[in-house]
PDB file of C-alpha atoms in Angstrom:
ATOM      1  CA  MET B   1       3.923 157.361 126.168  1.00  0.00           C
ATOM      2  CA  THR B   2       5.418 154.159 124.515  1.00  0.00           C
ATOM      3  CA  THR B   3       7.496 152.047 126.934  1.00  0.00           C
ATOM      4  CA  ALA B   4      11.174 151.282 126.346  1.00  0.00           C
ATOM      5  CA  ARG B   5      10.381 147.564 126.091  1.00  0.00           C
ATOM      6  CA  VAL B   6       7.786 148.165 123.295  1.00  0.00           C
ATOM      7  CA  LEU B   7      10.275 150.468 121.500  1.00  0.00           C
ATOM      8  CA  LEU B   8      13.100 148.050 121.707  1.00  0.00           C
ATOM      9  CA  GLN B   9      10.958 145.221 120.218  1.00  0.00           C
ATOM     10  CA  GLU B  10       9.737 147.581 117.408  1.00  0.00           C
ATOM     11  CA  TYR B  11      13.426 148.497 116.470  1.00  0.00           C
ATOM     12  CA  VAL B  12      14.739 145.093 116.647  1.00  0.00           C
ATOM     13  CA  ALA B  13      11.943 143.567 114.771  1.00  0.00           C
ATOM     14  CA  SER B  14      12.304 146.141 111.895  1.00  0.00           C
ATOM     15  CA  GLY B  15      16.045 145.829 111.737  1.00  0.00           C
ATOM     16  CA  SER B  16      17.864 143.622 109.194  1.00  0.00           C
ATOM     17  CA  LEU B  17      21.635 143.577 110.138  1.00  0.00           C
ATOM     18  CA  MET B  18      23.140 143.251 113.457  1.00  0.00           C
ATOM     19  CA  GLN B  19      26.728 143.203 114.733  1.00  0.00           C
ATOM     20  CA  VAL B  20      27.557 140.268 117.079  1.00  0.00           C
ATOM     21  CA  ALA B  21      30.576 140.304 119.338  1.00  0.00           C
ATOM     22  CA  THR B  22      32.308 137.192 120.489  1.00  0.00           C
ATOM     23  CA  LEU B  23      35.351 136.306 122.420  1.00  0.00           C
ATOM     24  CA  THR B  24      38.317 134.440 120.809  1.00  0.00           C
ATOM     25  CA  GLY B  25      39.987 131.647 122.843  1.00  0.00           C
ATOM     26  CA  GLU B  26      42.471 134.241 123.993  1.00  0.00           C
ATOM     27  CA  GLY B  27      39.586 136.503 125.436  1.00  0.00           C
ATOM     28  CA  ASP B  28      40.029 139.050 122.558  1.00  0.00           C
ATOM     29  CA  PRO B  29      36.745 140.554 121.127  1.00  0.00           C
ATOM     30  CA  GLN B  30      35.736 140.262 117.500  1.00  0.00           C
ATOM     31  CA  VAL B  31      32.800 141.523 115.604  1.00  0.00           C
ATOM     32  CA  CYS B  32      30.857 140.220 112.715  1.00  0.00           C
ATOM     33  CA  SER B  33      27.701 141.360 110.947  1.00  0.00           C
ATOM     34  CA  VAL B  34      24.739 139.108 110.369  1.00  0.00           C
ATOM     35  CA  TRP B  35      21.226 138.905 109.024  1.00  0.00           C
ATOM     36  CA  TYR B  36      19.036 138.025 111.983  1.00  0.00           C
ATOM     37  CA  ASP B  37      15.641 136.711 112.994  1.00  0.00           C
ATOM     38  CA  PRO B  38      14.323 138.042 116.397  1.00  0.00           C
ATOM     39  CA  HIS B  39      11.826 136.506 118.730  1.00  0.00           C
ATOM     40  CA  PHE B  40      10.440 137.826 122.038  1.00  0.00           C
ATOM     41  CA  GLY B  41       9.202 136.281 125.109  1.00  0.00           C
ATOM     42  CA  PRO B  42      11.718 134.528 125.654  1.00  0.00           C
ATOM     43  CA  ASP B  43      14.144 137.017 123.848  1.00  0.00           C
ATOM     44  CA  VAL B  44      16.348 135.275 121.223  1.00  0.00           C
ATOM     45  CA  LEU B  45      18.134 136.330 118.125  1.00  0.00           C
ATOM     46  CA  ARG B  46      18.992 133.830 115.444  1.00  0.00           C
ATOM     47  CA  TRP B  47      21.255 134.000 112.657  1.00  0.00           C
ATOM     48  CA  ILE B  48      23.034 131.803 110.108  1.00  0.00           C
ATOM     49  CA  SER B  49      26.659 131.559 109.581  1.00  0.00           C
ATOM     50  CA  ARG B  50      29.252 129.028 108.389  1.00  0.00           C
ATOM     51  CA  HIS B  51      30.474 126.730 111.272  1.00  0.00           C
ATOM     52  CA  ASP B  52      34.021 127.309 110.380  1.00  0.00           C
ATOM     53  CA  ARG B  53      34.079 131.189 110.777  1.00  0.00           C
ATOM     54  CA  ALA B  54      35.971 132.706 113.702  1.00  0.00           C
ATOM     55  CA  HIS B  55      32.965 134.031 115.476  1.00  0.00           C
ATOM     56  CA  SER B  56      31.230 130.596 114.992  1.00  0.00           C
ATOM     57  CA  ARG B  57      34.140 128.689 116.506  1.00  0.00           C
ATOM     58  CA  ALA B  58      34.354 131.298 119.294  1.00  0.00           C
ATOM     59  CA  ILE B  59      30.804 130.654 120.389  1.00  0.00           C
ATOM     60  CA  THR B  60      31.690 126.894 120.896  1.00  0.00           C
ATOM     61  CA  LYS B  61      34.401 127.908 123.442  1.00  0.00           C
ATOM     62  CA  ASP B  62      32.853 130.886 125.024  1.00  0.00           C
ATOM     63  CA  ALA B  63      29.114 131.453 124.858  1.00  0.00           C
ATOM     64  CA  ARG B  64      29.148 135.051 125.886  1.00  0.00           C
ATOM     65  CA  VAL B  65      28.020 137.526 123.237  1.00  0.00           C
ATOM     66  CA  ALA B  66      27.171 141.097 122.832  1.00  0.00           C
ATOM     67  CA  GLY B  67      25.484 142.889 119.839  1.00  0.00           C
ATOM     68  CA  ALA B  68      23.813 145.875 118.438  1.00  0.00           C
ATOM     69  CA  VAL B  69      21.140 146.899 115.875  1.00  0.00           C
ATOM     70  CA  VAL B  70      21.009 150.508 114.564  1.00  0.00           C
ATOM     71  CA  ALA B  71      17.338 151.608 114.287  1.00  0.00           C
ATOM     72  CA  ILE B  72      17.772 154.645 111.989  1.00  0.00           C
ATOM     73  CA  PRO B  73      19.014 155.231 108.390  1.00  0.00           C
ATOM     74  CA  LEU B  74      22.529 156.637 108.744  1.00  0.00           C
ATOM     75  CA  ASP B  75      22.955 160.134 107.158  1.00  0.00           C
ATOM     76  CA  GLY B  76      25.620 161.818 109.250  1.00  0.00           C
ATOM     77  CA  LEU B  77      27.008 162.903 112.513  1.00  0.00           C
ATOM     78  CA  GLY B  78      24.626 164.757 114.619  1.00  0.00           C
ATOM     79  CA  GLN B  79      21.607 162.765 114.018  1.00  0.00           C
ATOM     80  CA  THR B  80      19.217 161.800 116.750  1.00  0.00           C
ATOM     81  CA  VAL B  81      20.303 158.305 117.600  1.00  0.00           C
ATOM     82  CA  ARG B  82      17.999 155.308 118.053  1.00  0.00           C
ATOM     83  CA  GLY B  83      19.344 151.765 118.535  1.00  0.00           C
ATOM     84  CA  VAL B  84      19.465 148.634 120.653  1.00  0.00           C
ATOM     85  CA  SER B  85      22.421 146.752 122.158  1.00  0.00           C
ATOM     86  CA  PHE B  86      22.210 143.460 124.022  1.00  0.00           C
ATOM     87  CA  THR B  87      24.369 140.890 126.027  1.00  0.00           C
ATOM     88  CA  GLY B  88      23.573 137.229 126.247  1.00  0.00           C
ATOM     89  CA  ARG B  89      24.762 133.725 125.620  1.00  0.00           C
ATOM     90  CA  ALA B  90      24.832 132.111 122.144  1.00  0.00           C
ATOM     91  CA  ARG B  91      24.893 128.568 120.948  1.00  0.00           C
ATOM     92  CA  GLN B  92      24.952 126.631 117.648  1.00  0.00           C
ATOM     93  CA  LEU B  93      21.599 125.021 117.336  1.00  0.00           C
ATOM     94  CA  PRO B  94      21.452 121.347 116.560  1.00  0.00           C
ATOM     95  CA  THR B  95      21.355 120.175 112.860  1.00  0.00           C
ATOM     96  CA  GLU B  96      18.063 118.329 113.347  1.00  0.00           C
ATOM     97  CA  GLY B  97      14.796 119.030 115.323  1.00  0.00           C
ATOM     98  CA  ILE B  98      14.729 122.642 114.559  1.00  0.00           C
ATOM     99  CA  ASP B  99      12.009 122.784 111.905  1.00  0.00           C
ATOM    100  CA  GLN B 100      10.307 125.674 113.304  1.00  0.00           C
ATOM    101  CA  GLU B 101      13.446 127.830 113.804  1.00  0.00           C
ATOM    102  CA  ILE B 102      14.468 127.041 110.184  1.00  0.00           C
ATOM    103  CA  THR B 103      10.846 127.950 108.821  1.00  0.00           C
ATOM    104  CA  ASP B 104      10.913 131.202 110.818  1.00  0.00           C
ATOM    105  CA  PHE B 105      14.400 132.148 109.522  1.00  0.00           C
ATOM    106  CA  VAL B 106      13.609 131.301 105.893  1.00  0.00           C
ATOM    107  CA  THR B 107      10.222 133.128 106.139  1.00  0.00           C
ATOM    108  CA  ARG B 108      12.055 136.272 107.110  1.00  0.00           C
ATOM    109  CA  TRP B 109      15.055 135.704 104.774  1.00  0.00           C
ATOM    110  CA  PRO B 110      13.931 133.466 101.700  1.00  0.00           C
ATOM    111  CA  ALA B 111      17.291 133.518 100.186  1.00  0.00           C
ATOM    112  CA  ALA B 112      18.458 131.360 103.198  1.00  0.00           C
ATOM    113  CA  ALA B 113      16.381 128.353 102.033  1.00  0.00           C
ATOM    114  CA  GLY B 114      19.287 126.686 100.178  1.00  0.00           C
ATOM    115  CA  ALA B 115      21.694 127.268 103.171  1.00  0.00           C
ATOM    116  CA  LEU B 116      19.219 125.724 105.616  1.00  0.00           C
ATOM    117  CA  ASP B 117      18.061 122.744 103.528  1.00  0.00           C
ATOM    118  CA  ARG B 118      16.960 120.402 106.142  1.00  0.00           C
ATOM    119  CA  GLU B 119      18.231 117.177 104.586  1.00  0.00           C
ATOM    120  CA  LYS B 120      21.643 118.661 103.902  1.00  0.00           C
ATOM    121  CA  LEU B 121      21.858 120.296 107.302  1.00  0.00           C
ATOM    122  CA  ALA B 122      20.904 116.975 109.002  1.00  0.00           C
ATOM    123  CA  ALA B 123      23.473 115.048 107.042  1.00  0.00           C
ATOM    124  CA  GLY B 124      26.185 117.636 107.561  1.00  0.00           C
ATOM    125  CA  ARG B 125      26.385 118.417 103.817  1.00  0.00           C
ATOM    126  CA  THR B 126      26.193 122.270 104.325  1.00  0.00           C
ATOM    127  CA  PRO B 127      28.654 124.342 106.174  1.00  0.00           C
ATOM    128  CA  THR B 128      25.988 126.722 107.410  1.00  0.00           C
ATOM    129  CA  ARG B 129      24.506 126.307 110.803  1.00  0.00           C
ATOM    130  CA  LEU B 130      21.712 128.275 112.674  1.00  0.00           C
ATOM    131  CA  TYR B 131      22.989 130.143 115.765  1.00  0.00           C
ATOM    132  CA  GLU B 132      20.773 131.543 118.613  1.00  0.00           C
ATOM    133  CA  ALA B 133      21.623 134.112 121.323  1.00  0.00           C
ATOM    134  CA  THR B 134      19.484 134.173 124.305  1.00  0.00           C
ATOM    135  CA  VAL B 135      19.348 137.879 125.437  1.00  0.00           C
ATOM    136  CA  THR B 136      19.920 138.576 129.139  1.00  0.00           C
ATOM    137  CA  GLU B 137      20.009 142.384 128.821  1.00  0.00           C
ATOM    138  CA  TRP B 138      19.047 144.932 126.353  1.00  0.00           C
ATOM    139  CA  VAL B 139      19.997 148.718 126.210  1.00  0.00           C
ATOM    140  CA  LEU B 140      17.680 150.746 124.310  1.00  0.00           C
ATOM    141  CA  PHE B 141      19.327 154.100 123.295  1.00  0.00           C
ATOM    142  CA  ASP B 142      16.777 156.550 122.073  1.00  0.00           C
ATOM    143  CA  GLU B 143      17.473 160.264 121.969  1.00  0.00           C
ATOM    144  CA  LYS B 144      14.176 160.791 120.385  1.00  0.00           C
ATOM    145  CA  ASN B 145      11.777 159.221 122.764  1.00  0.00           C
ATOM    146  CA  PHE B 146      13.923 159.642 125.920  1.00  0.00           C
ATOM    147  CA  PRO B 147      15.824 162.983 125.273  1.00  0.00           C
ATOM    148  CA  ASP B 148      16.615 163.392 129.076  1.00  0.00           C
ATOM    149  CA  GLN B 149      17.787 159.819 129.579  1.00  0.00           C
ATOM    150  CA  PRO B 150      18.321 158.087 126.150  1.00  0.00           C
ATOM    151  CA  ARG B 151      19.952 155.028 127.737  1.00  0.00           C
ATOM    152  CA  GLN B 152      17.239 152.577 128.909  1.00  0.00           C
ATOM    153  CA  VAL B 153      18.326 149.230 130.452  1.00  0.00           C
ATOM    154  CA  ILE B 154      15.902 146.361 130.154  1.00  0.00           C
ATOM    155  CA  ILE B 155      16.670 143.161 131.974  1.00  0.00           C
ATOM    156  CA  CYS B 156      15.204 140.022 130.475  1.00  0.00           C
ATOM    157  CA  GLU B 157      13.413 137.591 132.817  1.00  0.00           C
TER     158      GLU B 157
END
């Protein structure tokens, strides 16, 4: 039988869009959807966003985040659900010295090349920044592979 850890990595790696929840300065939750680039061992999720967006500003004040990736095409209520959620801490990466992170993101999402132009980013001439969440806990929810106990908690080490 495939382990929960292997399935969660497969689901996250094959996904495209994730929802990220941040906390406002007042402690209110807010959610955004972002295109992401996953990495494992250590478990990190990277995405791009404008630094002036509400969720980006929120991360600079409170690094706690949560998020989710749906691992099935959505057809309707009653489907067998498979997906992953996570909790962790996020940060805006520096604008220099992140060549590998930029290369990885642009390899996965070539349309991001202009937004992550190294020279413009280093000079502060682009509003886009690269963000990274270090995952502390995953929750795999998989009714197909774990029908008796679909919620599988995986703590990151």
